[in-house]
Short mmCIF file of C-alpha atoms and ligand atoms in Angstrom, two decimals:
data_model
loop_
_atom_site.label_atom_id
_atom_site.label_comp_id
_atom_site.label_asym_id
_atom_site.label_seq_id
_atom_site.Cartn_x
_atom_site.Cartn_y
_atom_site.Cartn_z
CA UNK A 1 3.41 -23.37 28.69
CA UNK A 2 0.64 -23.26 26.10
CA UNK A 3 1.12 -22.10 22.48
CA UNK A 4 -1.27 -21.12 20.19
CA UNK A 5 -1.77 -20.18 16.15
CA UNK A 6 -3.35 -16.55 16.58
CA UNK A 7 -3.79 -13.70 14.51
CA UNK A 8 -3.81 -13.05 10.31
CA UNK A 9 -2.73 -16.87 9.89
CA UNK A 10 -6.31 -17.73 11.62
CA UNK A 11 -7.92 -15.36 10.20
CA UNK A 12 -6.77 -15.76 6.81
CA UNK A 13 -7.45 -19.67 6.80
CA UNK A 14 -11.02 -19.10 7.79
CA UNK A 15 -11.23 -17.01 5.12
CA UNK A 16 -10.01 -19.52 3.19
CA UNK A 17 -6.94 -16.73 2.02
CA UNK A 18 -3.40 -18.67 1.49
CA UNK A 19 -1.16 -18.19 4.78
CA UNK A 20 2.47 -16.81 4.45
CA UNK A 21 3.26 -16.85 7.64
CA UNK A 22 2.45 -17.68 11.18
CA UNK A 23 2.15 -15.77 14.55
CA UNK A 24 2.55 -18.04 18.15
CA UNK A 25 1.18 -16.76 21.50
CA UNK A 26 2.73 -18.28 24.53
CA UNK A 27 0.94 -18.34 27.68
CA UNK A 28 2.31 -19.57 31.08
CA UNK A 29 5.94 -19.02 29.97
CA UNK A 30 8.40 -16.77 31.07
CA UNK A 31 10.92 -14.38 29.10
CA UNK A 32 13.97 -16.92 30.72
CA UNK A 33 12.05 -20.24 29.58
CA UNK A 34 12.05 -19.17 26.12
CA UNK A 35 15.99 -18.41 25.94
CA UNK A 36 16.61 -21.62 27.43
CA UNK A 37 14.70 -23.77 24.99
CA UNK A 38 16.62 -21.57 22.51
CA UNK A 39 14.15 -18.54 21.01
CA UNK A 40 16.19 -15.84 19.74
CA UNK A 41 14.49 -12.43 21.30
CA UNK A 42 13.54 -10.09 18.86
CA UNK A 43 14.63 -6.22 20.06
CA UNK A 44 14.60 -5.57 23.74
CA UNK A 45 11.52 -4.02 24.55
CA UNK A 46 8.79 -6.48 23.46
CA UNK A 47 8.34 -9.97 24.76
CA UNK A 48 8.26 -11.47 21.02
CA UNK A 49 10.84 -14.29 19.92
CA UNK A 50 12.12 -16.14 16.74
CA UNK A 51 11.79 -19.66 16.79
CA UNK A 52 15.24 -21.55 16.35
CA UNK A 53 14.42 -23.65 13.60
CA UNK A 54 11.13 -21.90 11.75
CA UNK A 55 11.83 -18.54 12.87
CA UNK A 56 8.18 -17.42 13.21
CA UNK A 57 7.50 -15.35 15.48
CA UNK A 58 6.30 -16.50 19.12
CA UNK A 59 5.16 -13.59 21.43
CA UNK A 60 4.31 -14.04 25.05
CA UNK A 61 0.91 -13.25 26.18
CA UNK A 62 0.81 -9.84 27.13
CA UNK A 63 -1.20 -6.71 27.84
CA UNK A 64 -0.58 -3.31 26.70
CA UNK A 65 -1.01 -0.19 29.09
CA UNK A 66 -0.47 3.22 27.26
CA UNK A 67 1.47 5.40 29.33
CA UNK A 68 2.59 8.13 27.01
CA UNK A 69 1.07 9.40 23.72
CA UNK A 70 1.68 7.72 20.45
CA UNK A 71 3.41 4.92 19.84
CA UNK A 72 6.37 5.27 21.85
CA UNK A 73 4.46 5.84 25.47
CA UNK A 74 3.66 2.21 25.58
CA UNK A 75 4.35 -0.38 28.42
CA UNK A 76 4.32 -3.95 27.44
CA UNK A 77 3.40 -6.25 30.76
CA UNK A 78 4.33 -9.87 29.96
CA UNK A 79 3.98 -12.56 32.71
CA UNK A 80 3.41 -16.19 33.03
CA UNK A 81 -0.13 -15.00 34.90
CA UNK A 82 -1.40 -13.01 31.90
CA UNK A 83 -4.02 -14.68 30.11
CA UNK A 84 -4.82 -15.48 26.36
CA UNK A 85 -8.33 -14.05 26.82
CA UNK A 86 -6.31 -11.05 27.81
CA UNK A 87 -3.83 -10.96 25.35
CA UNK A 88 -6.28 -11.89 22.18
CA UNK A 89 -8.51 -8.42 24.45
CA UNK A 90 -5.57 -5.84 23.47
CA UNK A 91 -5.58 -6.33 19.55
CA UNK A 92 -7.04 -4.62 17.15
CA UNK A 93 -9.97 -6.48 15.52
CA UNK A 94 -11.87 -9.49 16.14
CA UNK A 95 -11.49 -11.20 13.50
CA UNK A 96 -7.76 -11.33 13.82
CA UNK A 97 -8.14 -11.76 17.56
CA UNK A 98 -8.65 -15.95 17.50
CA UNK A 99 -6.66 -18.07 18.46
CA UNK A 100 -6.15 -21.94 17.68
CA UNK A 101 -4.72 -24.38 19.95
CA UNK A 102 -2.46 -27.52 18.78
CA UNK A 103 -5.62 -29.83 18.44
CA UNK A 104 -7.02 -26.85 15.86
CA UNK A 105 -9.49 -25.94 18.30
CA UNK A 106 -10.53 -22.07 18.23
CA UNK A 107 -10.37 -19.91 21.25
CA UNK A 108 -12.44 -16.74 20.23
CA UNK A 109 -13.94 -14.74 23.04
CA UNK A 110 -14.58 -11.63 20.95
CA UNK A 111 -16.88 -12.95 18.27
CA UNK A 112 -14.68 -13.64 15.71
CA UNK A 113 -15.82 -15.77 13.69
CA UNK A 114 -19.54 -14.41 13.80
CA UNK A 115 -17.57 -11.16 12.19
CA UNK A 116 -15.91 -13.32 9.66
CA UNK A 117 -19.34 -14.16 8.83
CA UNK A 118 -20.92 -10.92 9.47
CA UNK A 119 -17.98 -9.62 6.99
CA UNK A 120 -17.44 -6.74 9.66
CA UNK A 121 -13.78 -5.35 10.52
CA UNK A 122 -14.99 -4.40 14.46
CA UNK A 123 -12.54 -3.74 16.92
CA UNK A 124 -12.32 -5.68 20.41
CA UNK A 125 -12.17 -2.94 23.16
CA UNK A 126 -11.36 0.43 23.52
CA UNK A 127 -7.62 -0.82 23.69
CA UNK A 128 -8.06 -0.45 20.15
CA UNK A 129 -7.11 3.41 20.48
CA UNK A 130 -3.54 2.75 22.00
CA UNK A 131 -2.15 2.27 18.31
CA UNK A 132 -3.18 5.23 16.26
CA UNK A 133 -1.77 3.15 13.30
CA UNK A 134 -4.92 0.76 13.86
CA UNK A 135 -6.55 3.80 12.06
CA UNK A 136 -4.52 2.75 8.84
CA UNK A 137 -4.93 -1.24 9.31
CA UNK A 138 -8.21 -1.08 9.34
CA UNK A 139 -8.08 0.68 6.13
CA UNK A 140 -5.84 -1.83 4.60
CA UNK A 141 -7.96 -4.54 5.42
CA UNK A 142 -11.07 -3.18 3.84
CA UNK A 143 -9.04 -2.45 1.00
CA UNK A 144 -7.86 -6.56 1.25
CA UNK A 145 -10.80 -8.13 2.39
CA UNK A 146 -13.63 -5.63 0.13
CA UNK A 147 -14.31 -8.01 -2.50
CA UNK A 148 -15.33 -10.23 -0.36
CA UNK A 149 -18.28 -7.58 1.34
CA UNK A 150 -16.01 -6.29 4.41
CA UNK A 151 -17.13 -3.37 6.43
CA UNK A 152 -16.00 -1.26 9.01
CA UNK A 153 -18.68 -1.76 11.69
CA UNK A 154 -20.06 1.53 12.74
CA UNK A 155 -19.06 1.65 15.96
CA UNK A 156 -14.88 1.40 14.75
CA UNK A 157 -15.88 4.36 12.33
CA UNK A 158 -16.92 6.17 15.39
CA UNK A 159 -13.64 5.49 17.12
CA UNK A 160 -11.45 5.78 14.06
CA UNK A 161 -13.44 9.38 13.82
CA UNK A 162 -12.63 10.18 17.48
CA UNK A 163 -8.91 8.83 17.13
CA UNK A 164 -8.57 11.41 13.96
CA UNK A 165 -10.25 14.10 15.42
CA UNK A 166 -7.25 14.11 18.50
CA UNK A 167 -4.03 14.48 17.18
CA UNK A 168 -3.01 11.32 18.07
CA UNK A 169 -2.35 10.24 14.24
CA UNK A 170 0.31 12.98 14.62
CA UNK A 171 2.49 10.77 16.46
CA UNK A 172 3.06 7.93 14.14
CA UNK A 173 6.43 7.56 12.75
CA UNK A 174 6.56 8.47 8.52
CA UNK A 175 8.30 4.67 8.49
CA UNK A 176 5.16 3.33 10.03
CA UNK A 177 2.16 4.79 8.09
CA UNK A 178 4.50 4.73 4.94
CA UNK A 179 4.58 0.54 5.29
CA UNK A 180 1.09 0.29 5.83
CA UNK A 181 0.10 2.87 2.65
CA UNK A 182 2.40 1.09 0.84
CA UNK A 183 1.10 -2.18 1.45
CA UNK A 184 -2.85 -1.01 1.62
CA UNK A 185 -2.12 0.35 -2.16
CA UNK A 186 -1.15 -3.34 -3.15
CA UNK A 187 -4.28 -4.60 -2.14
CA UNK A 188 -7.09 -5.94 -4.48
CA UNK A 189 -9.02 -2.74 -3.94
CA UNK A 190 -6.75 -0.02 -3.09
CA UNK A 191 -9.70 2.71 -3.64
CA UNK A 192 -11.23 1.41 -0.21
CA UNK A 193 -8.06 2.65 1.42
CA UNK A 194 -8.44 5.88 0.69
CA UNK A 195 -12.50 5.92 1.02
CA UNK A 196 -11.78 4.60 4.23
CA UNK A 197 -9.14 6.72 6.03
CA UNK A 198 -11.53 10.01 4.56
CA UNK A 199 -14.69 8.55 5.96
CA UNK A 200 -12.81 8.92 9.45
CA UNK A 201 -11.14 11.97 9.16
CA UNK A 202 -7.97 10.08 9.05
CA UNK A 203 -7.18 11.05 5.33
CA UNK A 204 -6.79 15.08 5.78
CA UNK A 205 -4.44 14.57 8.96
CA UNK A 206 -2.14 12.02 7.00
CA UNK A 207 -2.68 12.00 3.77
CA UNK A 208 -4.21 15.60 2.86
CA UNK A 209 -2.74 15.76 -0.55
CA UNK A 210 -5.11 12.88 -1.67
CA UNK A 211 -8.25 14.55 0.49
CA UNK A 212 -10.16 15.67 -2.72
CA UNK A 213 -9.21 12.18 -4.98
CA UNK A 214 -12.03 11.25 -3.41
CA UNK A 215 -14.67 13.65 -4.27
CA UNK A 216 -18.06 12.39 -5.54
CA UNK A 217 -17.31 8.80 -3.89
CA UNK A 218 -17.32 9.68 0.19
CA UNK A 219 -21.02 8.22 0.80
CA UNK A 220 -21.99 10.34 4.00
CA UNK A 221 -23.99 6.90 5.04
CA UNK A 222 -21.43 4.38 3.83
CA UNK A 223 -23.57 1.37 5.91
CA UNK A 224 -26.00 1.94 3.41
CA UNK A 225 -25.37 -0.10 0.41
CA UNK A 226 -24.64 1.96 -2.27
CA UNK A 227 -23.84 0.87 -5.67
CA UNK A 228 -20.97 3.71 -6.12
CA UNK A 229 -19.41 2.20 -2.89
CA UNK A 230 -19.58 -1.37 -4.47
CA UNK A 231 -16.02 -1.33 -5.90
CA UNK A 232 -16.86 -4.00 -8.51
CA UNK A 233 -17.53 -2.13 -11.72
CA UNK A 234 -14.35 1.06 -12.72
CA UNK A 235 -17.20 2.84 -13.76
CA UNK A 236 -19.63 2.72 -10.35
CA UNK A 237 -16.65 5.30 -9.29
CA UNK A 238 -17.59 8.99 -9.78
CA UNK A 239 -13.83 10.30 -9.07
CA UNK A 240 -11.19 9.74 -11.62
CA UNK A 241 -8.34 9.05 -9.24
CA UNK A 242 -10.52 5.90 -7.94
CA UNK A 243 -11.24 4.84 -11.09
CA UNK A 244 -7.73 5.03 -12.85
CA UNK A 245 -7.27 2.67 -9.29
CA UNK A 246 -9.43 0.35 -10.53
CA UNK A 247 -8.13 0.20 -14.16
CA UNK A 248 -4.58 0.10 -12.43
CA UNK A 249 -5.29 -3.21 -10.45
CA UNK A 250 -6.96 -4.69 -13.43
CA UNK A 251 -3.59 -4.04 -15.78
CA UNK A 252 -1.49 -5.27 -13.16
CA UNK A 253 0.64 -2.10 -11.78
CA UNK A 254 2.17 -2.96 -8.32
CA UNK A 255 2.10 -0.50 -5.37
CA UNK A 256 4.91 1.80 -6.93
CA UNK A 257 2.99 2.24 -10.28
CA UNK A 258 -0.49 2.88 -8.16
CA UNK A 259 1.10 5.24 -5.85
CA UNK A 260 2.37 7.33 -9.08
CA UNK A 261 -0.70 7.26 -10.89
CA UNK A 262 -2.31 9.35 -8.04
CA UNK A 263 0.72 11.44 -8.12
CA UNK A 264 -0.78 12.27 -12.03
CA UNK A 265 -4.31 13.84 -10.28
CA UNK A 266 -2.14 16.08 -7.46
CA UNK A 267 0.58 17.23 -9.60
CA UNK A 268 4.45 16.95 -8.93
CA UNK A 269 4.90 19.72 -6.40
CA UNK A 270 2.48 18.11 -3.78
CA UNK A 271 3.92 14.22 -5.02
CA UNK A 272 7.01 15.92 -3.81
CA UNK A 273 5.44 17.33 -0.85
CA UNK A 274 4.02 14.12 0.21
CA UNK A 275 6.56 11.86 -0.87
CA UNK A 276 9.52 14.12 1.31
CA UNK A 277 7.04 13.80 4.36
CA UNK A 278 6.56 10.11 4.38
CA UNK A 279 10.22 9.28 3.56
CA UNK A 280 9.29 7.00 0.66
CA UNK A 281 11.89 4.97 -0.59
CA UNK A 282 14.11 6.69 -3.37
CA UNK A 283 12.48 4.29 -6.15
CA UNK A 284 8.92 5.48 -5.20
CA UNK A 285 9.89 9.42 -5.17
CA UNK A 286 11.72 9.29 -8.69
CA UNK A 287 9.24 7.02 -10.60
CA UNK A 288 6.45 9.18 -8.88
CA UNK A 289 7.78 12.41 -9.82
CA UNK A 290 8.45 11.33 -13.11
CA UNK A 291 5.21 10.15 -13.79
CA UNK A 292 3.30 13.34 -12.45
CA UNK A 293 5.21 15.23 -14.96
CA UNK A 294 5.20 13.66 -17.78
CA UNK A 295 2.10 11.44 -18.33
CA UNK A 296 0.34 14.43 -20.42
CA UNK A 297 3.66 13.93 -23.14
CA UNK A 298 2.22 10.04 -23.24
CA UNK A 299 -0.88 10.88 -23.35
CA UNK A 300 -0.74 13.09 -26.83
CA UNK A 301 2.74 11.41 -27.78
CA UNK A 302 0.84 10.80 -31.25
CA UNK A 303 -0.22 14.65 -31.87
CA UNK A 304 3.60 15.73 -30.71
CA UNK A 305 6.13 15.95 -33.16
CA UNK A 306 9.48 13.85 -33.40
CA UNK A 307 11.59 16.56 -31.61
CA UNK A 308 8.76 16.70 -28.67
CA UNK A 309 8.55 12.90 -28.97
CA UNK A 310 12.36 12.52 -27.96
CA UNK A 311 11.91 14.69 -25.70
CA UNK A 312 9.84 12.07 -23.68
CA UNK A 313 12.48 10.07 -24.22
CA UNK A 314 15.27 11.55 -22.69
CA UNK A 315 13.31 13.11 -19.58
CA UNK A 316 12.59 9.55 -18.91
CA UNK A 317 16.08 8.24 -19.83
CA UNK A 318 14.80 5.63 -21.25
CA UNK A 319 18.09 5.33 -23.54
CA UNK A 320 19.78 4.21 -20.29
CA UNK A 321 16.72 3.26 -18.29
CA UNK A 322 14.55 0.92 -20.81
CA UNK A 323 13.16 -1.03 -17.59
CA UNK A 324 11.37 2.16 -16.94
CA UNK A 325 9.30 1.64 -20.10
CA UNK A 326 6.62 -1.05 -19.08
CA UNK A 327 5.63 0.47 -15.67
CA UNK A 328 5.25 4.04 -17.37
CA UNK A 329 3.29 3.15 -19.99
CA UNK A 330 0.80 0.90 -17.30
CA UNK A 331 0.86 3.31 -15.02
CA UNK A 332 -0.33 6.52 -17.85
CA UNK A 333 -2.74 3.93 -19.46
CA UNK A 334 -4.70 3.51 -16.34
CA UNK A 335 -5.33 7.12 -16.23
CA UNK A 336 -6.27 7.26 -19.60
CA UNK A 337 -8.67 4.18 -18.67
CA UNK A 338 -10.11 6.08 -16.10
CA UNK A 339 -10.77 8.63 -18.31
CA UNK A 340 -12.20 7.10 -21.74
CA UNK A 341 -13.19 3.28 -19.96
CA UNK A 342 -11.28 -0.08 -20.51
CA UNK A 343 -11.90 -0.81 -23.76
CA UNK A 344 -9.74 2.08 -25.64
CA UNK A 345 -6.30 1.10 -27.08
CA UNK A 346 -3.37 2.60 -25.85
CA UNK A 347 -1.57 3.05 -29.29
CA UNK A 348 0.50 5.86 -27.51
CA UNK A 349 1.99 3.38 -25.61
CA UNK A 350 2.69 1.16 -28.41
CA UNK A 351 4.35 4.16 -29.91
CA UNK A 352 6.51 4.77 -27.26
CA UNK A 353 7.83 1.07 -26.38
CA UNK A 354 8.76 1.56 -30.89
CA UNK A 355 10.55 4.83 -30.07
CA UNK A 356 12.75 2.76 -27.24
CA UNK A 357 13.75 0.19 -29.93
CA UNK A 358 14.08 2.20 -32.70
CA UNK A 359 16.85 4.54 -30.82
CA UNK A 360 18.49 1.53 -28.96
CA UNK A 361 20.67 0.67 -31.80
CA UNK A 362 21.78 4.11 -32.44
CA UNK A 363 24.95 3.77 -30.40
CA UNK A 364 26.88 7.52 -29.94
CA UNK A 365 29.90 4.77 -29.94
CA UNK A 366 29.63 4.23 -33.77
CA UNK A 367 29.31 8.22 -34.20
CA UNK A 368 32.53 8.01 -32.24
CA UNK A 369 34.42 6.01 -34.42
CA UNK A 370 32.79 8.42 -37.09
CA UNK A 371 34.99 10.94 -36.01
CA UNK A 372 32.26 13.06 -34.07
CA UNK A 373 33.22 14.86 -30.80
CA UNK A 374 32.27 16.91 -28.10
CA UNK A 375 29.45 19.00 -28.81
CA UNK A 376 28.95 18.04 -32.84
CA UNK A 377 28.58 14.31 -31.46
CA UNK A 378 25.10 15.22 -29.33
CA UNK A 379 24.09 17.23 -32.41
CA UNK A 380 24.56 14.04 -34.44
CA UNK A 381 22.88 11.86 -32.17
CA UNK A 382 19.70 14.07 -31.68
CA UNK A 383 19.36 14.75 -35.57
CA UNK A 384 19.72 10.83 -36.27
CA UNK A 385 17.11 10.25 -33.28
CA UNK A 386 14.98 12.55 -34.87
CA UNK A 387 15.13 10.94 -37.76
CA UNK A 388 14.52 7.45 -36.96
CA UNK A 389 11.27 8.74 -34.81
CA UNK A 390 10.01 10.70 -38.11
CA UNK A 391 10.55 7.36 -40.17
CA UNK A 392 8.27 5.77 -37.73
CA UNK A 393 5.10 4.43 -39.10
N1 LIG B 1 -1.89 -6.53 15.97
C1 LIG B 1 -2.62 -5.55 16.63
N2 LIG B 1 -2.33 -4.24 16.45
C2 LIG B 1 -1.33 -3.85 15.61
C3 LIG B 1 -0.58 -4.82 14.93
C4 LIG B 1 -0.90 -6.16 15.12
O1 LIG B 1 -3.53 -5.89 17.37
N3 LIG B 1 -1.06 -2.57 15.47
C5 LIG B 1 -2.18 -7.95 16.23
C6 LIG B 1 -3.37 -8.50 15.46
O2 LIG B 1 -3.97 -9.49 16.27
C7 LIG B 1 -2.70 -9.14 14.26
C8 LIG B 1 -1.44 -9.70 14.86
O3 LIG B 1 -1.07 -8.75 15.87
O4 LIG B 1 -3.50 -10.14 13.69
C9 LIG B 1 -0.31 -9.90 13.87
O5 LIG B 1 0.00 -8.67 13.27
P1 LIG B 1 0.56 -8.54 11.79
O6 LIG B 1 1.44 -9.70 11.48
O7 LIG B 1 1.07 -7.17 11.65
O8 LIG B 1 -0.74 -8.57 10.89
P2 LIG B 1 -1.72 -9.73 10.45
O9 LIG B 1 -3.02 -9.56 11.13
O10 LIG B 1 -1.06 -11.05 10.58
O11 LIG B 1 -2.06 -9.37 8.99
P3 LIG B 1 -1.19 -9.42 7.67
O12 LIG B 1 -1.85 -10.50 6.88
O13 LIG B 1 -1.42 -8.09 7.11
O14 LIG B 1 0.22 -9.68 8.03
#
């Protein structure tokens, strides 16, 4: 049997990108030879194991024959006879279609490494359309690899355009696109995510809530260069939501925090809508839905007054939640960003992290021991709230 390095850990070193992990290929080697020299399969249907010591993961070569629709109605055909030309043939893009042998020599049949030069994201063959969610990779990696002058080749537009167009996209699990939003959102330029999927088509069948986020930026010739499209400068963007994006990434907000802030341009019903439909995780739906309705009360926290001020407060628990603070306050300041540029204070934010500490030492326990109860004790609490916030400078 022959193994070989394939995949993003190729890719990624060419690139000169640090490597997390690594993927194996194993040609010439049956499912039985890998159990006896001790691989631990991974599920039942696919031919992929866990090494015993590293626990990468080493998949034998394999084609892929659709024989349903979607993601389900595929056959995996793994056999000591199938190639790696053949295998490195069924995924998705060239340049993550190389391989590299123990001596570090690359096997690359597809032109990978010209498209590492080229900078294009082009897909291998027209096995490319048996995983819809290739739609969404794609996407990601343009929003990873922009910065340094990625592309989706025409001719992948054209298929990503006729995979949208079917209703294919229809049958990918909420788990699945949800992982690869939620990772494409991370990247260093999450805008190109979203430019991406609605330069296919791929954005109104998924993601329709964030269709018009990207108004004024969807170049209807995106191979020509355009200096909107560039990505480089907040300000090259003509929609808001991309820009607040780009101030987001440059103040450090994480996935969660990026994800809200475009819950701020589509309001809470649809972050609702959208956030029920993809199954996020619980942590994404309540810091999105708080966000969505309540940046505005951040945003004009200093024209409020001190009752409307702890009102913030409390709808965002902070009292009990204080960890909530930081990634709030990022997450509203990149919309304001977006909307006034970079270099504008955020003195509401700097108001409300002194609202948090002022009213963390007013403990109901010492109104307690005060002799308040029941419904007198709130009362107390809210007028001596109050009262610190007015004594605020
Ligand atoms: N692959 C594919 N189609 C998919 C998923 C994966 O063709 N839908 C292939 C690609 O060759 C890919 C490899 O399997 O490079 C490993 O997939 P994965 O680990 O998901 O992604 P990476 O390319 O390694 O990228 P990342 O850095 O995002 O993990």
């Amino acid at each position: 049997m022959q193994i070989y390095r394939v995949g993003g850990a190729v890719r990624d070193r060419l690139l000169q990108l640090p490597v997390y992990d690594n993927d194996w290929v194993v040609v010439g080697a049956s499912v039985e030879q890998m159990l006896a020299a001790g691989y631990q399969p991974v599920g039942k249907d696919f031919p992929v194991f866990l090494h015993p010591k590293t626990h990468e993961e080493y998949a034998l070569a394999r084609t892929e024959r659709k024989s349903g629709q979607g993601y389900q109605g595929f056959e995996f055909f793994a056999s000591p006879q199938v190639s790696l030309e053949e295998d490195l043939q069924r995924r998705d893009l060239t340049i993550n279609a190389i391989a590299e042998d123990d001596a570090g020599r690359l096997i690359d049949p597809y032109g990978g490494q010209q498209d590492l030069q080229a900078r294009l994201l082009r897909h291998v063959s027209p096995a490319f359309r048996e995983d819809p969610l290739r739609v969404l990779r794609v996407a990601r990696f343009a929003a990873r690899l922009h910065h340094l002058g990625f592309r989706v080749a025409p001719q992948t537009r054209a298929l990503m355009q006729q995979i949208s167009a079917s209703d294919e996209l229809s049958t990918l699990s909420a788990e699945r696109v949800w992982k690869e939003l939620e990772r494409a959102l991370g990247e260093a330029d999450p805008q190109q995510f979203l430019l991406t999927l609605r330069r296919c088509g791929a954005l109104q069948r998924l993601l329709p809530e964030w269709q018009r986020l990207c108004d004024g930026d969807d170049d209807p010739d995106p191979d020509r260069a355009s200096e909107s499209d560039s990505g480089l400068d907040p300000d090259a963007y003509a929609s808001p939501a991309l820009r607040g994006l780009r101030a987001a990434v440059a103040l450090g907000c994480d996935s969660r925090e990026r994800i809200a802030l475009l819950g701020c341009y589509i309001g809470p019903d649809a972050v609702q809508q959208l956030f029920e439909r993809l199954k996020a995780p619980r942590e994404y739906r309540d810091f999105g839905l708080l966000c969505s309705r309540h940046y505005r009360s951040l945003l004009d926290l200093e024209q409020r007054d001190a009752e409307s001020q702890l009102q913030l407060f409390q709808a965002l628990d902070l009292g009990r939640r204080p960890q909530r603070l930081a990634p709030f306050i990022r997450t509203v300041q990149a919309y304001q960003q977006a909307q006034c540029g970079a270099a504008e204070p955020f003195g509401q934010g700097e108001r409300l992290a002194r609202i948090v500490s002022a009213l963390a030492t007013l403990q109901p326990k010492a109104l307690v021991e005060a002799g308040f109860t029941g419904k007198a004790l709130g009362q107390e609490l809210q007028r001596r709230q109050i009262e610190r916030i007015r004594t605020l400078p």
